[in-house]
Short mmCIF file of C-alpha atoms in Angstrom, two decimals:
data_model
loop_
_atom_site.label_atom_id
_atom_site.label_comp_id
_atom_site.label_asym_id
_atom_site.label_seq_id
_atom_site.Cartn_x
_atom_site.Cartn_y
_atom_site.Cartn_z
CA SER A 234 0.00 0.00 -0.01
CA ALA A 235 2.99 2.23 -0.45
CA ALA A 236 1.52 3.30 -3.82
CA ALA A 237 -1.91 4.15 -2.36
CA ARG A 238 -2.36 7.91 -2.66
CA ARG A 239 -2.86 9.63 0.60
CA PRO A 240 -5.77 12.00 0.67
CA TRP A 241 -3.83 14.91 2.14
CA ARG A 242 -1.59 17.24 0.14
CA LEU A 243 1.59 18.26 1.87
CA PHE A 244 2.89 21.84 2.01
CA GLY A 245 6.04 23.14 3.58
CA ALA A 246 6.03 26.66 5.01
CA MET A 247 8.87 28.74 6.37
CA CYS A 248 8.56 31.15 9.28
CA LEU A 249 11.52 33.46 8.68
CA MET A 250 12.34 35.60 11.69
CA ARG A 251 14.54 38.66 12.02
CA LEU A 252 15.91 38.55 15.51
CA PRO A 253 15.85 41.71 17.67
CA ARG A 254 18.77 44.18 17.33
CA ILE A 255 18.26 46.25 20.50
CA THR A 256 17.24 45.34 24.03
CA GLN A 257 13.64 45.58 25.12
CA PRO A 258 12.75 48.37 27.56
CA LEU A 259 12.78 47.42 31.19
CA GLU A 260 9.62 46.83 33.11
CA LYS A 261 8.76 49.12 36.05
CA GLU A 262 9.76 46.51 38.66
CA GLU A 263 12.99 45.74 36.82
CA GLU A 264 13.92 49.44 36.80
CA GLU A 265 13.16 49.84 40.52
CA VAL A 266 15.22 46.82 41.45
CA ALA A 267 18.09 47.82 39.18
CA ALA A 268 18.18 51.24 40.87
CA LEU A 269 18.10 49.53 44.34
CA MET A 270 20.98 47.19 43.38
CA GLU A 271 23.09 50.14 42.24
CA GLN A 272 22.36 51.93 45.54
CA ILE A 273 23.34 48.91 47.60
CA GLU A 274 26.57 48.49 45.52
CA LEU A 275 27.44 52.06 46.20
CA GLU A 276 26.89 51.70 49.93
CA LYS A 277 29.00 48.57 50.23
CA SER A 278 31.90 49.95 48.14
CA LEU A 279 35.12 51.72 49.14
CA TYR A 280 36.45 54.93 47.59
CA SER A 281 38.24 54.41 44.29
CA ASP A 282 41.57 56.07 43.31
CA HIS A 283 39.76 58.76 41.28
CA GLU A 284 37.43 59.60 44.18
CA MET A 285 40.35 59.74 46.70
CA ARG A 286 42.09 62.20 44.34
CA LYS A 287 38.94 64.32 44.14
CA LEU A 288 38.61 64.39 47.99
CA GLU A 289 42.24 65.33 48.45
CA GLU A 290 42.01 68.15 45.96
CA GLU A 291 38.83 69.46 47.61
CA GLU A 292 40.73 69.51 50.90
CA GLN A 293 43.57 71.40 49.28
CA LEU A 294 41.25 73.99 47.75
CA LYS A 295 39.55 74.47 51.10
CA ARG A 296 42.79 75.04 52.85
CA LYS A 297 43.91 77.43 50.09
CA MET A 298 40.72 79.43 50.49
CA GLU A 299 40.88 79.51 54.28
CA SER A 300 44.56 80.18 54.85
CA LEU A 301 45.01 82.48 51.86
CA TYR A 302 48.72 81.70 51.61
CA ASP A 303 49.68 79.29 48.92
CA GLU A 304 53.40 79.28 49.00
CA ASP A 305 53.43 75.47 48.98
CA GLU A 306 51.14 75.08 46.04
CA ALA A 307 52.31 78.08 43.82
CA ARG A 308 55.22 76.50 42.08
CA GLY A 309 54.24 77.72 38.65
CA LYS A 310 52.94 74.39 37.37
CA THR A 311 49.28 73.96 36.32
CA VAL A 312 47.61 71.03 38.03
CA ILE A 313 44.73 69.23 36.32
CA MET A 314 42.03 68.66 38.89
CA ALA A 315 39.98 65.55 38.94
CA GLN A 316 36.86 67.69 38.72
CA ASP A 317 38.07 69.14 35.45
CA LEU A 318 38.70 65.68 34.05
CA GLU A 319 35.18 64.61 34.94
CA GLU A 320 33.75 67.66 33.19
CA LYS A 321 35.83 67.02 30.10
CA TRP A 322 34.57 63.41 29.96
CA GLU A 323 31.04 64.60 30.47
CA GLN A 324 31.30 67.03 27.56
CA LYS A 325 32.78 64.34 25.31
CA PHE A 326 29.86 62.01 26.16
CA LEU A 327 27.26 64.71 25.41
CA ARG A 328 28.82 65.37 22.03
CA PHE A 329 28.23 61.76 20.92
CA LYS A 330 24.84 61.07 19.37
CA ALA A 331 23.81 57.40 19.23
CA ALA A 332 21.44 55.98 16.66
CA PRO A 333 17.79 56.34 17.74
CA ARG A 334 15.98 53.29 19.11
CA ILE A 335 12.77 54.24 17.40
CA THR A 336 13.50 54.45 13.70
CA ASP A 337 11.81 56.35 10.90
CA ALA A 338 10.10 53.14 9.77
CA ASP A 339 8.54 52.89 13.25
CA LYS A 340 7.15 56.43 13.03
CA SER A 341 5.73 55.92 9.60
CA ASN A 342 4.56 52.34 10.40
CA ASP A 343 6.07 51.12 7.16
CA ARG A 344 5.45 47.35 7.56
CA THR A 345 7.57 46.33 4.53
CA SER A 346 10.78 47.59 6.13
CA LEU A 347 13.10 45.50 8.20
CA ASN A 348 14.18 48.50 10.31
CA ARG A 349 10.97 48.53 12.29
CA LYS A 350 10.53 47.34 15.88
CA LEU A 351 14.19 46.67 16.50
CA ASP A 352 13.52 45.20 19.87
CA SER A 353 11.22 42.29 18.77
CA ASN A 354 11.11 39.48 16.30
CA LEU A 355 9.83 40.25 12.87
CA MET A 356 8.17 37.46 10.76
CA LEU A 357 7.75 37.40 7.02
CA LEU A 358 4.25 37.27 5.56
CA VAL A 359 3.44 37.03 1.85
CA LYS A 360 0.22 37.26 -0.08
CA GLN A 361 -0.54 33.98 -1.79
CA LYS A 362 -3.41 32.68 -3.90
CA ILE A 363 -5.03 29.61 -2.32
CA GLY A 364 -7.88 28.25 -4.37
CA ASN A 365 -9.54 31.41 -5.53
CA GLN A 366 -8.66 33.58 -2.51
CA GLU A 367 -5.72 35.88 -1.96
CA LEU A 368 -4.53 35.36 1.62
CA TRP A 369 -1.70 36.56 3.79
CA LEU A 370 0.34 33.52 4.87
CA LEU A 371 3.75 32.44 5.89
CA PRO A 372 5.46 31.59 2.63
CA GLN A 373 4.43 28.05 1.64
CA VAL A 374 4.88 25.81 -1.38
CA GLU A 375 3.64 22.31 -2.21
CA TRP A 376 5.86 19.33 -1.34
CA GLN A 377 7.29 17.42 -4.31
CA PRO A 378 8.21 13.74 -4.03
CA GLY A 379 11.90 13.27 -3.66
CA GLU A 380 12.62 16.11 -1.27
CA THR A 381 12.41 16.37 2.45
CA LEU A 382 9.92 18.81 4.06
CA ARG A 383 12.74 21.03 5.22
CA SER A 384 13.93 21.53 1.62
CA THR A 385 10.36 22.32 0.61
CA ALA A 386 10.35 25.08 3.18
CA GLU A 387 13.69 26.35 1.99
CA ARG A 388 12.46 26.33 -1.57
CA ALA A 389 9.43 28.35 -0.46
CA MET A 390 11.86 30.93 1.08
CA ALA A 391 13.97 31.04 -2.09
CA ILE A 392 10.91 31.51 -4.31
CA PHE A 393 9.77 34.53 -2.42
CA LEU A 394 13.03 36.12 -1.43
CA GLY A 395 15.54 35.01 -4.04
CA ASP A 396 18.49 32.65 -3.76
CA HIS A 397 20.86 34.97 -1.91
CA ILE A 398 19.09 34.81 1.45
CA GLN A 399 21.23 33.65 4.32
CA ALA A 400 19.01 32.00 6.87
CA LYS A 401 19.76 29.48 9.59
CA VAL A 402 16.99 26.87 9.61
CA LEU A 403 16.50 25.44 13.12
CA GLY A 404 16.69 21.76 12.65
CA ASN A 405 15.08 19.17 10.38
CA ALA A 406 11.83 18.74 12.29
CA PRO A 407 8.71 20.80 11.72
CA TYR A 408 7.59 23.14 14.52
CA GLY A 409 3.86 23.14 13.89
CA ILE A 410 1.15 21.91 11.61
CA TYR A 411 -2.01 23.42 10.19
CA LYS A 412 -4.53 20.86 8.75
CA TYR A 413 -7.53 21.96 6.82
CA LYS A 414 -10.03 20.20 4.51
CA PHE A 415 -10.85 21.69 1.14
CA PRO A 416 -14.37 23.07 0.64
CA ARG A 417 -16.85 20.53 -0.56
CA ALA A 418 -16.79 21.82 -4.08
CA ILE A 419 -13.22 20.61 -4.82
CA ARG A 420 -12.99 17.71 -2.29
CA THR A 421 -12.48 14.31 -3.85
CA GLU A 422 -11.78 10.87 -2.49
CA ASN A 423 -8.07 11.34 -3.02
CA ASN A 424 -7.86 15.06 -2.28
CA VAL A 425 -9.47 15.65 1.11
CA GLY A 426 -7.45 18.51 2.30
CA ALA A 427 -3.98 19.88 2.93
CA LYS A 428 -1.42 19.70 5.77
CA VAL A 429 0.93 22.67 6.12
CA PHE A 430 4.12 21.92 8.06
CA PHE A 431 5.86 24.98 9.54
CA PHE A 432 9.64 25.39 9.87
CA LYS A 433 11.50 28.16 11.66
CA ALA A 434 14.56 30.00 10.44
CA PHE A 435 16.58 32.99 11.67
CA LEU A 436 17.42 35.65 9.11
CA GLN A 437 21.16 36.27 9.02
CA SER A 438 21.79 38.73 6.17
CA SER A 439 20.88 42.11 7.46
CA ASP A 440 19.91 43.88 4.22
CA LEU A 441 17.63 42.45 1.56
CA SER A 442 18.19 45.11 -1.12
CA GLN A 443 19.46 42.41 -3.51
CA ALA A 444 16.47 40.15 -2.91
CA ASP A 445 13.86 40.41 -5.65
CA LEU A 446 10.58 40.01 -3.88
CA LYS A 447 8.04 38.54 -6.17
CA ALA A 448 4.88 39.16 -4.24
CA ASP A 449 3.42 41.49 -1.64
CA TYR A 450 5.25 40.97 1.58
CA LEU A 451 5.21 42.25 5.08
CA TRP A 452 7.45 41.99 8.18
CA VAL A 453 5.27 41.83 11.30
CA THR A 454 5.67 41.15 15.04
CA LYS A 455 3.78 38.41 16.83
CA LYS A 456 1.15 40.85 18.12
CA GLU A 457 0.50 42.21 14.67
CA LEU A 458 -0.01 38.75 13.16
CA GLY A 459 -3.60 38.87 14.23
CA ASP A 460 -4.24 41.71 11.76
CA TYR A 461 -3.46 39.50 8.80
CA LEU A 462 -3.87 35.80 9.54
CA LYS A 463 -7.13 33.89 9.79
CA SER A 464 -8.05 32.77 13.38
CA GLU A 465 -7.46 28.96 13.03
CA TYR A 466 -4.19 29.47 11.23
CA LEU A 467 -3.15 32.09 13.72
CA LYS A 468 -3.89 29.82 16.67
CA LYS A 469 -1.56 27.10 15.28
CA VAL A 470 1.22 29.57 14.42
CA ASN A 471 1.12 31.29 17.80
CA ARG A 472 1.87 27.97 19.55
CA PHE A 473 5.41 27.80 18.21
CA LEU A 474 6.29 31.49 18.35
CA LEU A 475 8.05 32.77 21.54
CA ASP A 476 7.77 36.41 22.03
CA ARG B 141 104.23 13.56 32.65
CA ALA B 142 102.42 12.00 35.51
CA GLN B 143 101.03 15.40 36.68
CA PRO B 144 98.65 16.14 33.69
CA LYS B 145 97.22 12.59 34.16
CA LYS B 146 96.40 13.33 37.79
CA LYS B 147 94.76 16.52 36.80
CA LYS B 148 92.50 14.83 34.30
CA LYS B 149 91.49 12.12 36.77
CA VAL B 150 90.83 14.58 39.62
CA ASP B 151 88.95 16.89 37.29
CA VAL B 152 86.89 14.15 35.92
CA LYS B 153 86.03 12.87 39.42
CA LYS B 154 85.25 16.41 40.61
CA GLU B 155 83.06 17.02 37.62
CA GLN B 156 81.20 13.78 38.15
CA ALA B 157 80.65 14.56 41.81
CA GLN B 158 79.29 18.02 40.85
CA LYS B 159 76.86 16.53 38.34
CA GLU B 160 75.57 14.05 40.95
CA ARG B 161 75.06 16.82 43.45
CA MET B 162 73.15 18.88 40.82
CA LYS B 163 71.03 15.85 39.93
CA LYS B 164 70.22 15.19 43.58
CA LYS B 165 69.10 18.82 44.00
CA LEU B 166 66.97 18.61 40.89
CA LYS B 167 65.30 15.46 42.19
CA LYS B 168 64.58 17.14 45.44
CA LEU B 169 62.96 20.09 43.72
CA GLU B 170 60.90 17.87 41.47
CA LYS B 171 59.64 15.81 44.46
CA ALA B 172 58.41 18.83 46.24
CA ALA B 173 54.72 19.70 45.40
CA PRO B 174 54.36 22.42 42.70
CA GLU B 175 53.62 25.85 44.04
CA LEU B 176 50.01 26.88 43.70
CA ILE B 177 49.37 29.75 41.27
CA PRO B 178 47.81 32.58 43.33
CA ILE B 179 44.41 33.76 42.13
CA GLU B 180 44.80 37.52 41.88
CA ASP B 181 41.08 38.16 42.27
CA PHE B 182 41.00 36.71 45.75
CA ILE B 183 43.85 38.78 47.11
CA THR B 184 42.86 42.29 47.99
CA PRO B 185 45.72 44.71 47.50
CA LEU B 186 46.85 46.28 50.82
CA LYS B 187 46.03 49.82 49.74
CA TYR B 188 42.29 49.07 49.94
CA SER B 189 42.36 48.17 53.61
CA GLU B 190 43.23 51.71 54.72
CA SER B 191 40.57 53.25 56.86
CA ASN B 192 40.30 56.55 55.07
CA ARG B 193 38.94 54.64 52.09
CA VAL B 194 35.71 53.81 53.88
CA ARG B 195 32.71 55.69 52.45
CA SER B 196 30.85 57.94 54.84
CA LEU B 197 27.10 57.89 54.10
CA PRO B 198 24.15 58.68 56.35
CA PRO B 199 22.65 55.56 58.03
CA LEU B 200 19.64 53.78 56.60
CA SER B 201 16.25 55.13 57.84
CA PRO B 202 13.65 52.47 58.89
CA GLU B 203 11.30 53.66 56.09
CA GLU B 204 14.00 53.08 53.56
CA ALA B 205 14.74 49.62 54.95
CA GLU B 206 11.00 48.79 54.88
CA ARG B 207 10.70 50.02 51.22
CA ARG B 208 13.66 47.80 50.24
CA VAL B 209 12.27 44.69 51.78
CA LEU B 210 8.84 45.22 50.15
CA LEU B 211 10.45 45.86 46.79
CA LEU B 212 12.47 42.73 46.93
CA LYS B 213 9.29 40.73 47.78
CA LYS B 214 7.58 42.29 44.72
CA TRP B 215 10.60 41.30 42.63
CA CYS B 216 10.43 37.72 43.86
CA LEU B 217 6.75 37.53 42.67
CA PHE B 218 7.56 39.20 39.35
CA LYS B 219 10.40 36.79 38.60
CA GLN B 220 8.24 33.77 39.53
CA LYS B 221 5.54 34.90 37.14
CA GLN B 222 8.08 35.52 34.40
CA ASP B 223 9.61 32.04 34.90
CA GLU B 224 6.19 30.38 34.80
CA ALA B 225 5.25 32.17 31.61
CA GLU B 226 8.54 31.09 29.95
CA LYS B 227 8.01 27.47 30.98
CA LYS B 228 4.47 27.57 29.62
CA ALA B 229 5.70 28.91 26.25
CA ILE B 230 8.33 26.26 26.01
CA LYS B 231 5.79 23.55 26.84
CA ALA B 232 3.50 24.85 24.12
CA LEU B 233 6.31 24.83 21.69
CA VAL B 234 7.27 21.23 22.41
CA GLU B 235 3.62 20.05 22.24
CA SER B 236 3.17 21.83 18.91
CA GLN B 237 6.30 20.10 17.52
CA GLN B 238 5.23 16.69 18.81
CA GLU B 239 1.81 17.05 17.18
CA ALA B 240 3.46 18.07 13.84
CA LEU B 241 5.73 15.01 14.01
CA LYS B 242 2.85 12.68 14.80
CA GLU B 243 0.88 13.94 11.77
CA LEU B 244 4.00 13.59 9.60
CA GLN B 245 4.39 10.06 10.71
CA LEU B 246 0.82 9.30 9.76
CA GLU B 247 1.55 10.72 6.31
CA SER B 248 4.84 9.13 5.30
CA GLU B 249 7.45 7.16 7.22
CA GLU B 250 10.38 8.27 5.20
CA LEU B 251 9.63 11.98 5.58
CA TYR B 252 9.28 11.41 9.32
CA GLN B 253 12.64 9.66 9.44
CA ALA B 254 14.18 12.60 7.59
CA ALA B 255 12.62 15.01 9.98
CA ILE B 256 13.81 13.33 13.25
CA ARG B 257 17.36 13.08 11.97
CA ARG B 258 19.93 15.25 13.82
CA ASP B 259 20.90 18.47 11.99
CA GLU B 260 24.69 18.56 12.05
CA GLY B 261 25.03 22.09 10.70
CA LEU B 262 22.95 23.60 13.46
CA PHE B 263 25.66 23.76 16.18
CA PRO B 264 27.92 25.64 16.89
CA PHE B 265 25.47 28.50 16.49
CA GLU B 266 26.94 31.99 16.98
CA ARG B 267 25.03 35.27 17.16
CA GLU B 268 25.85 38.68 18.55
CA GLY B 269 23.38 39.73 21.22
CA PRO B 270 21.26 42.93 21.07
CA SER B 271 22.76 46.22 22.20
CA TYR B 272 21.01 49.23 23.66
CA THR B 273 21.05 51.31 20.51
CA PRO B 274 21.26 50.12 16.90
CA PRO B 275 24.60 50.46 15.09
CA LEU B 276 25.25 54.00 13.83
CA PRO B 277 25.87 53.89 10.04
CA GLY B 278 29.17 55.46 9.10
CA TYR B 279 30.54 55.63 12.67
CA ASP B 280 34.35 55.77 12.96
CA PRO B 281 35.44 54.46 16.37
CA PRO B 282 38.46 56.24 17.95
CA GLU B 283 41.80 54.49 17.56
CA GLY B 284 43.54 53.05 20.55
CA LYS B 285 46.01 50.42 21.61
CA CYS B 286 45.24 47.70 24.21
CA ILE B 287 48.24 46.79 26.36
CA ASP B 288 47.73 43.46 28.02
CA THR B 289 49.18 43.45 31.57
CA THR B 290 48.06 40.03 32.78
CA LYS B 291 50.66 38.23 34.88
CA VAL B 292 51.52 34.71 33.57
CA TYR B 293 52.65 32.18 36.18
CA THR B 294 54.62 28.99 35.42
CA GLN B 295 54.57 26.05 37.78
#
């Protein structure tokens, strides 16, 4: 019965994720405890060399002001005070401008750009024609005999993003499955429905300007998936996505 | 002519005796246990035990102590909830994968075998972690030289 045709059609789908580039903002409790830990560390510490120098120089200044005679100190050489050094370092720090955490793509809500939401995972969604409907799905393609399901998923990725995509597929095993039966109009004995197996991959090339994207695509976070995917499909996909 | 002969014999004997003494000394040194390499992190340098280094801060008020204890209790609860949520998510992930593999086995045995095979190319997996701000395009970091001053001990 190896030749008996199974009634389910197999599809391999790839969930391509762009991992976060910046750290997530701290929760309120985390910030409070971080401040407390810094305070405790300060209380338990001893003075460092720089602080000792600062204290000694303050003492010297005070004595100079009070006693008004500075025969010991006035030897003609200019001494750099620790306070001046600190101010110099502060100025240098203020002159440096880091890249903003909220990018332009965030502000304009451009969902096709990869530069959005740098602190969370972004998943690729493409618009595909299933039956006679155009749906937003994770890129999927039908399995052909002779290849493993993982290579089906990789082929799906290559079809939509081109061959030059560097992605690390996480293992040979599928992460989830979505089973559905075809509507009664096209259901036959041998063609009851389809099983879509999901694979996960991490995107490693950081810019996709060379990729020729053949269809409408979007990069969305886990929370935004609900705007595009159907509820049953979304339920199955959410099970294998960690936020 | 007898004298140079004596010199040679005496020299040879003296040299041999010296060599044996050296060998005995070497054996003694080797038998002794090797000196332990001091761990520099565990030895506080003496300059930090001076009393004028101690920080002078106002003592902790009882309200402050109270606030700290309550905050640590809240933190304990927060971390417990976070841990439980993580474990739940991992459990859902594993269940989803098991279900997928079960369905695959029902479909075709060879695809199932291909799926449960170990992926050799997955590990070692390296990735740079997230930073606080994204990389600035066109940033030129200032030049500098790093002089390594670690002490190397030989046993």
